Coordinates of C-alpha atoms in Angstrom, one line a residue:
Chain A
M1 CA -28.7 8.4 28.9
V2 CA -28.4 6.0 26.2
N3 CA -25.9 3.7 26.1
E4 CA -26.0 1.7 23.3
Y5 CA -21.7 0.3 23.8
K6 CA -22.2 -1.1 27.6
G7 CA -25.1 -4.0 27.2
P8 CA -24.0 -7.6 27.8
R9 CA -25.6 -9.3 24.9
S10 CA -23.8 -6.2 21.9
K11 CA -20.3 -7.1 23.8
Y12 CA -21.6 -10.2 22.2
Y13 CA -21.9 -9.6 18.8
F14 CA -18.3 -7.2 19.0
Y15 CA -17.2 -10.8 19.9
I16 CA -18.7 -12.8 16.9
G17 CA -18.0 -10.0 15.0
G18 CA -13.9 -10.2 15.8
T19 CA -14.1 -12.9 15.6
V20 CA -15.6 -13.6 12.0
F21 CA -12.7 -11.1 10.5
A22 CA -10.2 -12.2 12.7
F23 CA -10.9 -16.0 11.0
I24 CA -11.1 -14.2 7.0
V25 CA -7.4 -11.8 7.8
L26 CA -5.6 -15.5 8.8
I27 CA -7.5 -18.3 6.4
P28 CA -4.9 -17.3 3.7
L29 CA -1.4 -17.5 5.6
Y30 CA -3.1 -20.8 7.3
I31 CA -3.0 -22.0 3.8
L32 CA 0.8 -21.0 2.8
V33 CA 1.7 -22.5 6.2
I34 CA 0.0 -26.0 5.4
I35 CA 1.5 -25.6 2.1
A36 CA 4.8 -25.4 2.9
F37 CA 4.7 -28.3 6.1
G38 CA 2.2 -30.3 4.2
A39 CA 2.9 -33.2 2.3
P40 CA 2.6 -32.4 -1.1
S41 CA 0.1 -35.9 -2.2
Q42 CA -1.8 -34.0 0.5
T43 CA -1.8 -29.9 -0.7
L44 CA -0.5 -28.7 -4.1
G45 CA -0.9 -32.6 -5.9
A46 CA -4.9 -33.5 -5.0
Y47 CA -7.3 -33.2 -6.5
Y48 CA -9.2 -31.7 -3.7
P49 CA -6.7 -30.2 -0.4
M50 CA -7.3 -31.4 2.5
L51 CA -7.9 -27.9 4.5
L52 CA -6.3 -30.5 8.0
P53 CA -3.3 -31.6 6.3
T54 CA -2.4 -34.6 8.4
K55 CA 0.9 -35.7 7.8
F56 CA 3.1 -33.1 7.5
T57 CA 7.3 -32.6 6.6
L58 CA 10.3 -30.6 5.6
E59 CA 11.2 -31.4 2.8
N60 CA 9.8 -28.5 0.9
L61 CA 11.2 -25.9 2.0
H62 CA 15.0 -28.7 1.7
N63 CA 14.1 -28.6 -1.5
A64 CA 13.8 -25.0 -2.3
F65 CA 17.1 -25.0 -0.6
T66 CA 19.0 -26.6 -2.3
G67 CA 17.0 -26.3 -5.3
Y68 CA 17.5 -22.6 -5.5
G69 CA 19.9 -21.9 -3.0
L70 CA 22.9 -19.7 -4.4
V71 CA 19.2 -17.6 -6.6
L72 CA 16.9 -18.5 -3.6
L73 CA 20.5 -16.2 -1.7
S74 CA 21.4 -13.9 -3.7
A75 CA 17.7 -12.5 -4.0
F76 CA 17.4 -12.2 0.1
Y77 CA 20.1 -9.8 0.3
K78 CA 19.7 -8.5 -2.9
S79 CA 15.5 -7.4 -1.2
L80 CA 17.4 -6.7 2.7
E81 CA 20.2 -4.6 0.9
T82 CA 17.8 -2.5 -1.5
A83 CA 15.4 -2.5 2.3
F84 CA 17.7 -1.2 3.9
I85 CA 18.9 1.7 1.6
V86 CA 15.6 2.6 1.3
A87 CA 15.0 2.5 5.4
S88 CA 17.8 5.0 5.4
L89 CA 17.8 7.4 3.2
A90 CA 14.1 7.8 3.9
V91 CA 14.3 8.4 8.1
L92 CA 17.5 10.6 6.5
L93 CA 15.6 12.7 3.9
G94 CA 12.7 12.4 6.1
F95 CA 13.9 13.2 9.2
H96 CA 14.6 16.3 7.9
A97 CA 12.3 17.9 6.3
A98 CA 9.8 17.3 8.0
Y99 CA 12.3 19.7 11.2
G100 CA 11.9 22.1 8.1
L101 CA 8.0 21.6 7.3
N102 CA 7.6 22.0 11.7
K103 CA 8.8 25.8 11.8
M104 CA 7.3 27.0 8.4
P105 CA 4.1 29.3 8.5
Y106 CA 1.9 26.8 7.9
K107 CA 0.5 27.9 5.1
Y108 CA 3.6 27.4 3.0
S109 CA 4.8 23.8 4.6
N110 CA 0.9 22.4 3.9
M111 CA 2.0 23.2 0.4
I112 CA 4.6 21.8 0.4
L113 CA 3.1 18.8 2.0
A114 CA 0.5 18.8 -1.2
L115 CA 3.5 18.9 -3.0
L116 CA 4.5 15.6 -1.4
F117 CA 1.2 14.0 -1.4
F118 CA 0.7 14.3 -5.4
S119 CA 4.5 12.9 -6.4
T120 CA 2.5 10.0 -5.1
M121 CA -0.5 9.7 -7.6
I122 CA 1.9 9.2 -9.6
P123 CA 1.9 5.6 -11.1
S124 CA 5.2 3.8 -10.6
L125 CA 4.8 1.6 -13.5
T126 CA 4.8 5.5 -15.2
I127 CA 7.6 6.8 -13.3
A128 CA 9.1 3.2 -13.9
I129 CA 8.8 2.9 -17.6
P130 CA 11.2 6.8 -18.4
I131 CA 13.5 5.9 -14.9
S132 CA 14.4 1.9 -16.9
T133 CA 16.1 3.9 -20.0
I134 CA 18.2 6.4 -17.5
F135 CA 19.2 4.1 -15.3
I136 CA 20.8 1.8 -18.2
K137 CA 22.6 4.4 -19.3
I138 CA 23.9 5.6 -15.9
G139 CA 25.0 2.1 -14.8
L140 CA 22.1 2.0 -12.0
Y141 CA 19.7 -0.2 -13.8
D142 CA 19.7 -4.1 -12.1
S143 CA 21.8 -2.0 -8.9
A144 CA 20.6 -2.3 -5.4
L145 CA 20.8 1.3 -5.1
G146 CA 19.0 2.0 -8.2
L147 CA 16.3 0.5 -7.4
A148 CA 16.7 1.9 -3.9
L149 CA 16.9 5.0 -4.8
A150 CA 12.6 4.2 -7.3
Q151 CA 11.5 3.1 -3.9
E152 CA 12.3 5.8 -1.7
L153 CA 9.9 7.9 -4.1
V154 CA 6.9 5.2 -2.3
V155 CA 8.0 5.5 0.9
L156 CA 9.4 8.9 1.5
P157 CA 6.3 11.1 2.1
L158 CA 5.0 8.5 4.2
T159 CA 7.9 9.2 5.8
V160 CA 8.0 12.8 6.2
F161 CA 4.0 12.5 7.2
L162 CA 5.0 10.3 10.3
I163 CA 8.0 12.3 11.3
T164 CA 6.2 15.1 11.1
G165 CA 3.5 13.7 13.8
A166 CA 6.1 12.7 16.1
F167 CA 7.1 16.4 16.1
E168 CA 4.2 17.8 17.1
A169 CA 4.2 16.1 20.5
I170 CA 7.9 17.8 21.2
P171 CA 7.7 21.4 22.6
R172 CA 9.0 23.9 21.3
T173 CA 9.9 25.7 23.5
L174 CA 12.6 23.2 24.0
E175 CA 15.2 23.5 21.6
Y176 CA 14.6 27.7 22.3
Q177 CA 16.3 26.6 25.5
A178 CA 19.0 24.8 24.0
R179 CA 20.2 26.8 22.2
V180 CA 19.8 30.2 25.1
D181 CA 22.4 27.2 27.8
G182 CA 24.4 27.7 24.7
A183 CA 24.4 24.7 22.2
T184 CA 24.4 25.2 18.5
F185 CA 22.3 25.2 16.1
S186 CA 23.1 21.3 15.2
Q187 CA 23.3 19.7 18.2
A188 CA 20.0 21.4 19.5
L189 CA 18.8 19.3 16.2
Y190 CA 20.5 15.3 16.7
K191 CA 21.3 15.9 20.9
V192 CA 17.7 18.2 21.4
I193 CA 15.1 17.0 19.0
F194 CA 16.4 14.1 17.3
P195 CA 16.3 11.6 20.9
L196 CA 12.7 13.5 21.9
A197 CA 11.0 12.3 18.0
L198 CA 13.3 9.2 17.6
P199 CA 10.1 6.4 18.0
G200 CA 8.8 8.3 15.1
I201 CA 11.8 8.3 13.7
V202 CA 12.1 3.9 14.0
S203 CA 8.5 3.6 13.1
A204 CA 9.6 5.3 9.9
F205 CA 12.3 3.3 8.8
L206 CA 10.6 0.3 10.1
L207 CA 7.4 0.8 7.5
S208 CA 9.8 1.6 4.9
W209 CA 12.0 -1.2 4.9
L210 CA 8.9 -3.4 4.9
M211 CA 7.5 -1.5 1.8
S212 CA 10.6 -1.9 0.1
W213 CA 10.7 -5.7 1.0
D214 CA 7.4 -5.8 -0.8
E215 CA 8.0 -3.9 -3.4
F216 CA 7.0 -5.1 -6.6
T217 CA 6.2 -2.6 -9.6
F218 CA 10.1 -1.2 -9.1
A219 CA 11.6 -4.2 -8.3
V220 CA 10.1 -5.8 -11.5
I221 CA 11.4 -3.1 -14.2
L222 CA 14.3 -1.8 -12.4
S223 CA 16.3 -4.9 -11.2
P224 CA 14.4 -8.0 -13.4
V225 CA 17.8 -9.4 -13.9
H226 CA 19.8 -9.9 -10.5
P227 CA 15.6 -10.6 -8.8
T228 CA 14.5 -9.0 -5.6
L229 CA 12.6 -12.0 -3.2
P230 CA 9.1 -10.4 -4.3
I231 CA 10.9 -11.1 -8.3
L232 CA 11.8 -14.3 -7.6
I233 CA 8.2 -15.2 -6.1
Y234 CA 6.6 -14.2 -9.3
L235 CA 9.1 -16.1 -11.4
Q236 CA 9.4 -19.0 -10.0
S237 CA 5.4 -19.3 -9.8
T238 CA 5.2 -18.1 -13.2
A239 CA 7.9 -18.4 -15.8
R240 CA 8.9 -21.9 -14.6
G241 CA 5.4 -22.4 -12.9
D242 CA 6.9 -23.9 -9.9
I243 CA 4.3 -23.1 -7.0
L244 CA 4.6 -25.3 -4.6
T245 CA 8.7 -24.0 -4.5
G246 CA 6.9 -20.3 -5.4
T247 CA 4.7 -21.3 -1.8
V248 CA 7.5 -21.6 0.2
F249 CA 10.1 -18.5 -1.4
S250 CA 6.4 -16.3 -0.1
L251 CA 6.4 -18.3 3.5
L252 CA 9.7 -16.9 4.1
V253 CA 9.2 -13.2 2.5
T254 CA 5.7 -13.0 4.6
I255 CA 7.9 -13.8 8.4
P256 CA 9.8 -10.6 8.8
V257 CA 6.9 -8.5 7.6
I258 CA 4.2 -9.5 10.0
I259 CA 6.6 -9.5 12.7
L260 CA 7.6 -6.1 11.5
T261 CA 3.0 -5.2 10.7
V262 CA 2.3 -6.6 15.0
I263 CA 5.5 -4.3 16.3
L264 CA 4.1 -1.6 13.9
S265 CA 0.1 -2.5 14.5
K266 CA 0.8 0.4 18.0
F267 CA 2.4 3.2 15.2
I268 CA 0.3 3.2 11.6
R269 CA -2.7 5.3 12.5
G270 CA -4.9 6.2 10.0
S271 CA -4.1 10.0 11.3
Y272 CA 0.0 9.7 9.9
L273 CA -1.4 8.4 6.5
S274 CA -3.7 11.3 5.6
S275 CA -1.9 14.1 6.9
G276 CA -0.9 15.2 3.2
L277 CA -5.0 15.4 2.6
T278 CA -6.4 16.8 5.7
G279 CA -5.7 20.3 8.0
Chain B
M1 CA 23.2 42.0 5.0
P2 CA 19.9 40.6 7.4
K3 CA 21.4 38.0 10.5
W4 CA 21.8 34.1 9.7
R5 CA 19.0 32.9 11.0
D6 CA 17.9 29.1 12.2
E7 CA 14.8 29.6 9.9
W8 CA 16.6 29.5 7.7
T9 CA 19.0 26.3 8.1
A10 CA 16.7 24.8 8.4
Y11 CA 14.7 25.0 5.2
I12 CA 17.8 24.2 3.5
L13 CA 17.5 21.1 5.8
M14 CA 14.5 20.2 4.0
L15 CA 15.3 21.3 0.9
P16 CA 17.4 17.1 -0.3
A17 CA 13.7 15.8 0.1
I18 CA 12.3 18.2 -2.7
I19 CA 14.6 18.2 -5.4
Y20 CA 14.6 14.4 -4.5
V21 CA 10.9 14.1 -5.3
I22 CA 11.3 16.8 -8.3
V23 CA 13.9 14.4 -10.2
L24 CA 13.1 11.1 -9.8
A25 CA 9.2 11.6 -9.4
F26 CA 8.3 14.8 -11.7
V27 CA 10.4 14.3 -14.7
P28 CA 9.9 11.2 -15.5
A29 CA 7.2 11.3 -15.3
I30 CA 6.5 14.8 -18.2
S31 CA 9.5 13.0 -19.8
A32 CA 6.9 9.9 -19.8
V33 CA 4.1 11.5 -21.4
Y34 CA 6.6 13.9 -24.0
G35 CA 8.0 10.3 -24.8
S36 CA 4.8 8.9 -26.1
F37 CA 4.4 11.8 -28.3
E38 CA 8.1 11.4 -29.9
T39 CA 9.3 8.6 -32.7
A40 CA 12.9 7.2 -32.2
R41 CA 13.9 9.6 -34.6
G42 CA 12.4 12.4 -32.9
Q43 CA 9.5 13.3 -34.3
L44 CA 5.9 14.3 -32.4
T45 CA 3.2 11.8 -33.9
T46 CA 0.4 10.1 -31.9
Y47 CA 1.0 7.1 -33.3
N48 CA 2.2 5.5 -30.0
Y49 CA -1.3 6.1 -29.4
N50 CA -3.2 5.1 -32.5
F51 CA -0.8 1.7 -31.7
V52 CA -1.7 0.6 -28.9
I53 CA -5.8 1.4 -28.9
S54 CA -5.5 0.0 -32.5
T55 CA -3.2 -3.5 -30.4
F56 CA -5.6 -3.6 -27.6
G57 CA -8.1 -1.8 -27.6
I58 CA -10.5 -0.2 -25.4
S59 CA -11.1 -3.4 -23.6
P60 CA -7.5 -2.6 -21.2
I61 CA -9.3 0.4 -20.1
T62 CA -12.9 -0.9 -19.6
N63 CA -10.8 -3.6 -17.5
T64 CA -9.6 -0.8 -15.1
F65 CA -12.8 0.8 -14.8
I66 CA -14.5 -3.0 -13.7
V67 CA -12.1 -3.6 -11.3
T68 CA -11.6 0.4 -9.6
A69 CA -15.0 0.4 -9.2
S70 CA -15.9 -3.5 -7.9
A71 CA -12.8 -4.2 -5.7
L72 CA -14.0 0.1 -4.3
T73 CA -17.3 -1.2 -2.7
L74 CA -15.6 -4.4 -0.5
Q75 CA -13.2 -2.8 1.2
F76 CA -15.3 0.3 1.9
T77 CA -18.4 -1.7 2.8
I78 CA -16.1 -4.1 4.7
A79 CA -13.9 -1.0 5.9
F80 CA -17.3 0.2 7.4
L81 CA -18.4 -2.7 9.6
A82 CA -14.8 -3.3 10.9
A83 CA -14.2 0.1 11.8
S84 CA -17.2 0.5 13.1
L85 CA -16.4 -2.9 16.1
L86 CA -13.2 -1.5 16.6
S87 CA -14.0 2.2 17.6
K88 CA -16.1 0.8 19.9
P89 CA -14.4 -0.2 23.0
F90 CA -14.1 -3.6 24.6
R91 CA -11.9 -6.2 26.6
G92 CA -9.4 -7.5 23.7
R93 CA -9.8 -5.1 20.7
G94 CA -5.6 -4.1 20.9
I95 CA -5.4 -7.9 19.7
Y96 CA -7.5 -8.0 17.6
S97 CA -6.2 -5.0 15.6
A98 CA -3.6 -5.8 15.4
I99 CA -5.1 -8.6 13.6
F100 CA -6.7 -7.5 11.6
L101 CA -3.8 -4.7 10.4
I102 CA -1.2 -8.3 9.1
P103 CA -2.0 -8.6 5.6
F104 CA -1.2 -4.5 5.4
G105 CA 2.0 -6.1 5.7
V106 CA 2.3 -9.6 3.4
A107 CA 3.6 -8.8 0.3
T108 CA 1.2 -7.7 -3.0
I109 CA 3.2 -11.0 -4.5
V110 CA 2.9 -13.6 -1.5
T111 CA -0.7 -12.2 -1.4
G112 CA -1.5 -13.2 -5.1
V113 CA 0.1 -16.8 -5.2
I114 CA -2.2 -17.5 -1.9
F115 CA -4.7 -17.1 -3.6
H116 CA -3.8 -18.8 -6.7
D117 CA -3.2 -21.8 -4.2
I118 CA -6.9 -20.8 -2.5
F119 CA -9.0 -20.9 -6.1
S120 CA -6.7 -23.1 -9.0
T121 CA -8.7 -25.7 -10.5
F122 CA -6.5 -28.3 -9.7
G123 CA -5.5 -28.2 -6.6
G124 CA -7.7 -25.5 -5.3
Y125 CA -9.1 -24.9 -1.3
A126 CA -12.0 -23.3 -2.8
N127 CA -13.1 -26.4 -4.3
T128 CA -12.7 -28.9 -1.2
L129 CA -14.3 -26.7 0.6
L130 CA -17.6 -26.9 -2.0
R131 CA -17.4 -30.0 -2.1
S132 CA -17.9 -30.7 1.2
F133 CA -20.6 -28.6 1.3
G134 CA -22.3 -31.1 -1.4
I135 CA -21.8 -27.7 -4.2
H136 CA -20.4 -28.4 -7.4
P137 CA -16.1 -27.3 -7.5
I138 CA -15.7 -24.0 -9.8
D139 CA -13.2 -23.4 -12.9
W140 CA -12.1 -20.2 -11.0
T141 CA -9.5 -19.5 -13.7
G142 CA -11.6 -19.9 -16.9
S143 CA -13.8 -17.2 -16.6
Y144 CA -14.0 -13.8 -17.3
W145 CA -16.0 -12.9 -13.8
T146 CA -14.9 -15.5 -12.3
S147 CA -11.1 -14.5 -12.1
L148 CA -12.4 -11.1 -11.2
L149 CA -13.5 -12.3 -8.9
I150 CA -10.5 -13.5 -7.6
M151 CA -8.4 -11.3 -8.1
I152 CA -10.8 -8.4 -6.0
L153 CA -11.2 -10.8 -3.5
A154 CA -7.2 -11.6 -3.8
D155 CA -7.1 -7.5 -3.4
S156 CA -9.4 -6.8 -0.7
W157 CA -8.0 -8.8 1.4
K158 CA -5.0 -7.0 1.6
N159 CA -6.1 -3.7 1.3
T160 CA -9.2 -3.4 3.3
P161 CA -6.6 -2.0 6.7
I162 CA -6.2 0.3 5.4
V163 CA -9.0 1.8 3.8
T164 CA -10.2 0.9 7.8
L165 CA -7.3 2.7 9.8
V166 CA -8.4 5.6 7.7
L167 CA -12.6 5.5 7.9
L168 CA -11.7 4.6 11.8
S169 CA -9.8 7.0 12.4
G170 CA -12.4 9.8 11.1
M171 CA -14.7 7.1 12.9
V172 CA -13.5 8.2 16.5
T173 CA -13.6 12.1 15.9
I174 CA -17.6 12.1 15.4
P175 CA -18.5 12.5 19.4
T176 CA -20.9 9.4 20.8
D177 CA -23.3 11.8 22.0
L178 CA -24.5 12.2 18.2
Y179 CA -25.8 9.0 19.0
S180 CA -27.5 8.4 22.2
Q181 CA -28.9 11.9 20.8
A182 CA -30.5 9.7 17.3
M183 CA -31.3 6.7 19.4
V184 CA -33.7 9.6 21.5
D185 CA -35.1 10.8 18.0
G186 CA -35.8 7.6 17.5
A187 CA -33.3 6.8 15.1
G188 CA -32.5 3.2 14.4
P189 CA -28.8 1.8 13.4
I190 CA -29.4 2.6 9.5
S191 CA -30.0 5.5 10.0
R192 CA -27.7 6.4 12.3
F193 CA -24.7 5.6 9.5
F194 CA -26.7 7.3 7.1
Y195 CA -27.9 10.4 9.2
I196 CA -24.6 11.6 11.0
T197 CA -21.8 9.0 10.6
L198 CA -21.3 9.6 6.9
P199 CA -22.1 12.8 6.4
N200 CA -19.0 13.7 9.6
M201 CA -16.4 10.9 7.5
V202 CA -16.6 13.2 4.0
S203 CA -13.0 14.1 4.3
F204 CA -11.3 10.5 5.5
I205 CA -14.1 8.8 2.6
A206 CA -12.1 10.7 0.6
I207 CA -8.0 10.0 1.8
A208 CA -9.6 6.1 1.2
L209 CA -10.9 7.1 -1.7
M210 CA -7.7 8.7 -2.9
I211 CA -5.4 6.2 -1.4
R212 CA -7.4 3.1 -2.8
G213 CA -8.3 5.2 -5.8
I214 CA -5.4 4.7 -7.4
S215 CA -3.7 2.1 -6.1
E216 CA -6.2 0.5 -7.7
F217 CA -5.9 1.9 -10.5
N218 CA -1.8 0.9 -10.8
I219 CA -3.4 -2.7 -9.7
F220 CA 0.0 -4.9 -11.1
A221 CA 1.4 -7.5 -9.8
L222 CA -2.0 -9.5 -9.2
A223 CA -3.0 -8.9 -12.3
L224 CA 0.3 -10.8 -13.6
L225 CA -0.7 -13.4 -11.6
L226 CA -4.1 -14.1 -11.9
F227 CA -5.2 -11.9 -14.3
P228 CA -5.0 -13.1 -18.0
H229 CA -6.4 -10.3 -18.9
S230 CA -4.9 -6.2 -19.9
L231 CA -5.8 -3.9 -17.7
L232 CA -3.8 -0.2 -18.0
T233 CA -1.0 -1.9 -16.2
T234 CA -0.3 -5.1 -17.5
M235 CA -1.0 -3.4 -20.7
T236 CA 1.7 -1.0 -20.2
Y237 CA 4.2 -3.8 -19.0
A238 CA 3.8 -5.5 -21.9
L239 CA 4.2 -2.1 -24.3
W240 CA 7.6 -2.1 -22.3
D241 CA 10.9 -2.5 -24.1
T242 CA 14.2 -0.7 -22.8
V243 CA 15.0 -0.4 -26.9
N244 CA 12.0 1.6 -27.6
A245 CA 9.7 2.9 -24.6
F246 CA 7.2 5.3 -26.0
P247 CA 4.2 3.0 -27.0
A248 CA 5.2 2.0 -22.9
D249 CA 5.5 5.1 -22.4
A250 CA 1.5 5.9 -23.9
G251 CA 0.8 3.7 -22.0
A252 CA 2.2 4.9 -18.7
T253 CA 1.0 9.0 -20.0
I254 CA -3.0 6.7 -20.7
L255 CA -2.6 5.4 -16.6
L256 CA -0.6 8.7 -15.4
G257 CA -4.0 10.4 -17.2
F258 CA -6.7 8.2 -15.8
V259 CA -5.0 8.7 -12.0
L260 CA -5.5 11.8 -12.1
I261 CA -8.9 12.6 -13.5
F262 CA -10.1 10.2 -10.4
A263 CA -7.6 12.1 -8.7
A264 CA -9.5 15.5 -9.3
M265 CA -12.8 13.7 -9.2
V266 CA -12.6 13.3 -5.3
M267 CA -10.8 16.3 -4.5
F268 CA -13.9 17.9 -6.3
M269 CA -15.9 15.9 -4.4
R270 CA -15.0 16.3 -0.9
S271 CA -15.2 19.9 -1.3
R272 CA -18.3 20.0 -2.8
Y273 CA -20.5 17.2 0.5
G274 CA -17.2 18.3 2.7
K275 CA -18.9 21.7 4.1
A276 CA -21.8 19.9 5.5
N277 CA -19.1 18.6 8.2
M278 CA -19.5 20.1 11.3
Y279 CA -16.8 18.1 13.6
G280 CA -14.7 16.9 11.0
K281 CA -11.4 18.3 10.5

């Protein structure tokens, strides 16, 4: 039988190809790091910045912290607060929605999944503009809660797809057995089903957290006065024209997400992203 | 009175999420469409659209199309290569796929800042590289096509991982026997790609097109940093005003309209060509 996958020669090609791709992925991050830690005279200050700088310094970080300490801290706190509200709400709403969908006849659950998927098609900007006028009226404008309520729209459908995927691996008979043994509905749901779906729920939480941490469109419209970190980076690099500090802030935003992405890489699968449309 | 059933409780538990999406996504979208035909005095009018078109012309629309088409082309080309690499079993594949995924987590605005640093005319790393090859440096931010290129590169760096993931999940559903048989029949790699890989992946390509195409229409943060020409999003943002939201509503409605037309086209493509697909879902 012909099998192209087993020749030692083609294995070489995989490593060459893979390394080229990895290189392309890592170069921009490398640039981020050398700008943050390199001496400005060899990075942004030079007409031709060095690809391999020789002088390193902590001064850029120090200047960013001392010059913008309070602004940075309040943006950091706002981002953190918003991301935790978004992720908690996503799990709360998503877990129950996925449970209901799992019990529903296929025909109807598909309709609801389609509704959720359809909601992700509406541009954030289209929604953000009417929401901003409403939030000004009801006092949610510029608040972490208001921003979180809007950002939730981006993550909720994905959360539901992810947790639905986790439910499919749980045998239905387990829940019936618990009920026969005398567990109430909520005991069966929270003490039997919830722990079994926990890996899916945790990854949904982390993914929502990550997406809120990075989100720009809703944040720039709904929270411009007390910005989140991405908006602070934007203002720093454009309005204040201080691209070096903007780059240092960028590094601070990026460190947690790289750790999270590596943790999540086992859970983020194309099939979850697409479950709203397949089947 | 019938006996209360567990399923009914389950359906009720589902309601908050559905109500949430309706109240915070569909209702605002409808109110944006409605507001776009309204004035501050509450009359129905097309004034907002006339105002938007006369101020910005149609270049936001054409620019958005150019950006979408070129970004999708680049991302799908790279993603097909990366996915076919990752679909093969080899030692260390896990490490490679973890590295490939990293840009997915990096914030869009951070991507914009990094690519701004790489391609700036003064102090840019791209020009350092060009000079080391003896090529004359380029004023990257100076012309339409180079700033378009920078934005597309930044966008593709960040978003190709998603396309790769979706295509990969489609690629692994194709039985390897098909390839072996085609090779016995003398098909080369290119004809195997066009006669086996592509037809078997129509629905996954449609999904990736849907996810990415809609996002390309909505490209915003990168455009603010890297592209000094109007797109539908940056136009709408420039129109945005919390006191008089009606012109911005018109911009938002045009954006929504194009996104929905695009989505309908992808759906049509999927139902038209998806039938030839025997092994995919």
